Amino acid sequence: MILRLLSLFLLINAASTLAQSQVEQMPIIDYQNRFLPQVGSQGMVVGPEKLAAEIGQEILRQGGNAVDAAVATGFALAVTYPQAGNLGGGGFMLIHLAEPNKQVFIDYREMAPGRAHRDMYLDEAGAVDRQSLYFSYLSAGVPGTVAGLLHALENYGTLTVRQVLQPAVDLALKGIPVTYALHSAIGSRKERLLQDPGASMAYLIEGETPSLGSTFVQPDLGRVLQSIRDNGRSGFYEGWVAKTISEAMQDNGGIVSEADLKNYRVVEREPVRGSYHGYDIVSAPPPSSGGTHIIEMLNILEGFDLVSMGHNSAAYIHHVVEAMKIAYADRAAHMGDPDFSPVPVKQLLSKDYAAVRRSEINPQRARAPMEIQAGDFDDSESTDTTHFSVADTAGNVVANTYTLNFSFGSHIVVPGTGMLLNNEMADFMSKPGTPNAFGLIESQANEVSAGKRPLSSMSPTLVFKEGRPWLATGSPGGSLIISTVMQTILNAMTFDMNVAAAAGSARVHHQWMPDTLRLESGISKDTVDKLKAMGHPVEENVRTLGRTQSIMLQDGWFLGATDTRRPGGWVAGAQ
Ligand code: GLY
């Protein structure tokens, strides 16, 4: 208790000292750019939804640190942003602690249940049963979110579980207004939600989407949040909540047991680290593939004069895309849970390796991917992970990405809990050579095994400039996450874009397989024609690729940007 009070006192003192010094130096913002960040001086939370971001900011105002605010935001998003905020999923949190100046990576990815096995999603003909993989009780891994957020709070926060959870309890029990963003999120998944009685009960009113402006109450979810508030981790992983989940599993062909829930463990891992023209990048290690391949791509690109090519010129996109193909090919071959098989992270991150791979790139011609058996690319399911970034005035920064996998996960709500189950088991390789829901080919390193964590692309990332935190970012989007985060930080580091411009500029994506170059709108026809002439199989004007939530730190100022191309994102702490 004394320690908590002391850290609160230090935080408040640090905040007022910073506030005085800021008056001296205003932030540098290029107002000619059409994308502009929002500015604050008292900490900031940038997330996909307003109420949850404001709750995090209120925690900062009350003297909590960035971890307290991140945990409060994470629990609140489980109520306000049901398509991806969650209790029933998992994720990764990357923390920069100003004191003692170190980074901590918390892996709270879902784990395969004890009865999971390699061929569990194959039907009698040996084909992948996608209904079972995506939309059944069998789709769920053991959820990690509650354990992960509480681990962060207990080890790096300053407030109590009650203080950070009560706002989420209130939102669930008193209700939230149905905004356009919430209305359209639920409405777009209505048909699928209708197929599960628990999901229909939780999200629909007599089978219909809650109407705009009405109040949306989630009493069952509120009771689960109260149980966590009152009992901590055991309020979810033991007792009535765990029993309710495991009984629903037994009744519906699922395999997550009470023992699986009790045995869930959070892992602190060493983040991956790299450098790019004097900036330092810290990001997600395996079982995420994200950080490793972001750094691998940057290492390859560091040897090209991207500035001379010009941002989003045909030459620029060509080189970026060729680097993407190399990284995603490596992902397919090498990546999985490092606790189950070795992952060659060190080699993939090395500058020497990047130099060799760079030399393979033909500056004039697109290279065809290796021949490999590809199955159906199921792009019809929207994917919705979510990211938020938090920074406080004491210099602590958090980048958190968590997910249910698809938007609304398996679309199954465990009756009596109001809680959506993830369908993260779909991130494992279900059958060799068969692409997953993101079209990604993977190796045996990512086959299903009891207790294993499925390979992820989630990439909460921090960039440091002159040793100090400079940019926190991350994105949803499955396979798109890696290319989205890489382009966002590349835009800022190479082209000096402000954080909003870095987030808002048109992005491109190629993941080696399938052989498609996806371009957001905003790339000129002239450029598209040149890319086609170079041999790129272009798909134009695809839906928004990823959606970053970012904070840039500049001399005590907080510059926030939420990608405006999807509704509802919010910068809390702007003044
Ligand atoms: N479920 C998407 C990912 O973790 O990459």
mmCIF file of N, CA and C in Angstrom, residues 161 224 255 330 421 426 504 518:
data_model
loop_
_atom_site.group_PDB
_atom_site.id
_atom_site.type_symbol
_atom_site.label_atom_id
_atom_site.label_comp_id
_atom_site.label_asym_id
_atom_site.label_seq_id
_atom_site.Cartn_x
_atom_site.Cartn_y
_atom_site.Cartn_z
ATOM 1 N N VAL A 161 -7.447 -3.906 -8.297
ATOM 2 C CA VAL A 161 -8.316 -4.532 -9.296
ATOM 3 C C VAL A 161 -9.671 -3.826 -9.289
ATOM 4 N N VAL A 224 -19.907 -11.379 -14.511
ATOM 5 C CA VAL A 224 -18.561 -11.962 -14.660
ATOM 6 C C VAL A 224 -17.508 -10.915 -14.265
ATOM 7 N N ILE A 255 -14.108 -28.622 -25.631
ATOM 8 C CA ILE A 255 -13.181 -29.407 -24.800
ATOM 9 C C ILE A 255 -12.437 -28.573 -23.756
ATOM 10 N N ASP A 330 9.000 -16.474 -45.103
ATOM 11 C CA ASP A 330 9.687 -16.960 -43.897
ATOM 12 C C ASP A 330 8.684 -17.301 -42.796
ATOM 13 N N LEU A 421 -16.915 -16.435 -26.992
ATOM 14 C CA LEU A 421 -15.752 -17.323 -27.078
ATOM 15 C C LEU A 421 -14.917 -16.960 -28.304
ATOM 16 N N ALA A 426 -8.396 -21.438 -34.874
ATOM 17 C CA ALA A 426 -8.269 -21.314 -36.333
ATOM 18 C C ALA A 426 -6.928 -20.699 -36.735
ATOM 19 N N GLY A 504 -2.714 7.327 -41.766
ATOM 20 C CA GLY A 504 -3.778 7.540 -42.745
ATOM 21 C C GLY A 504 -3.365 7.365 -44.190
ATOM 22 N N ARG A 518 -2.497 -6.228 -52.736
ATOM 23 C CA ARG A 518 -3.719 -5.499 -52.380
ATOM 24 C C ARG A 518 -3.367 -4.035 -52.131
#
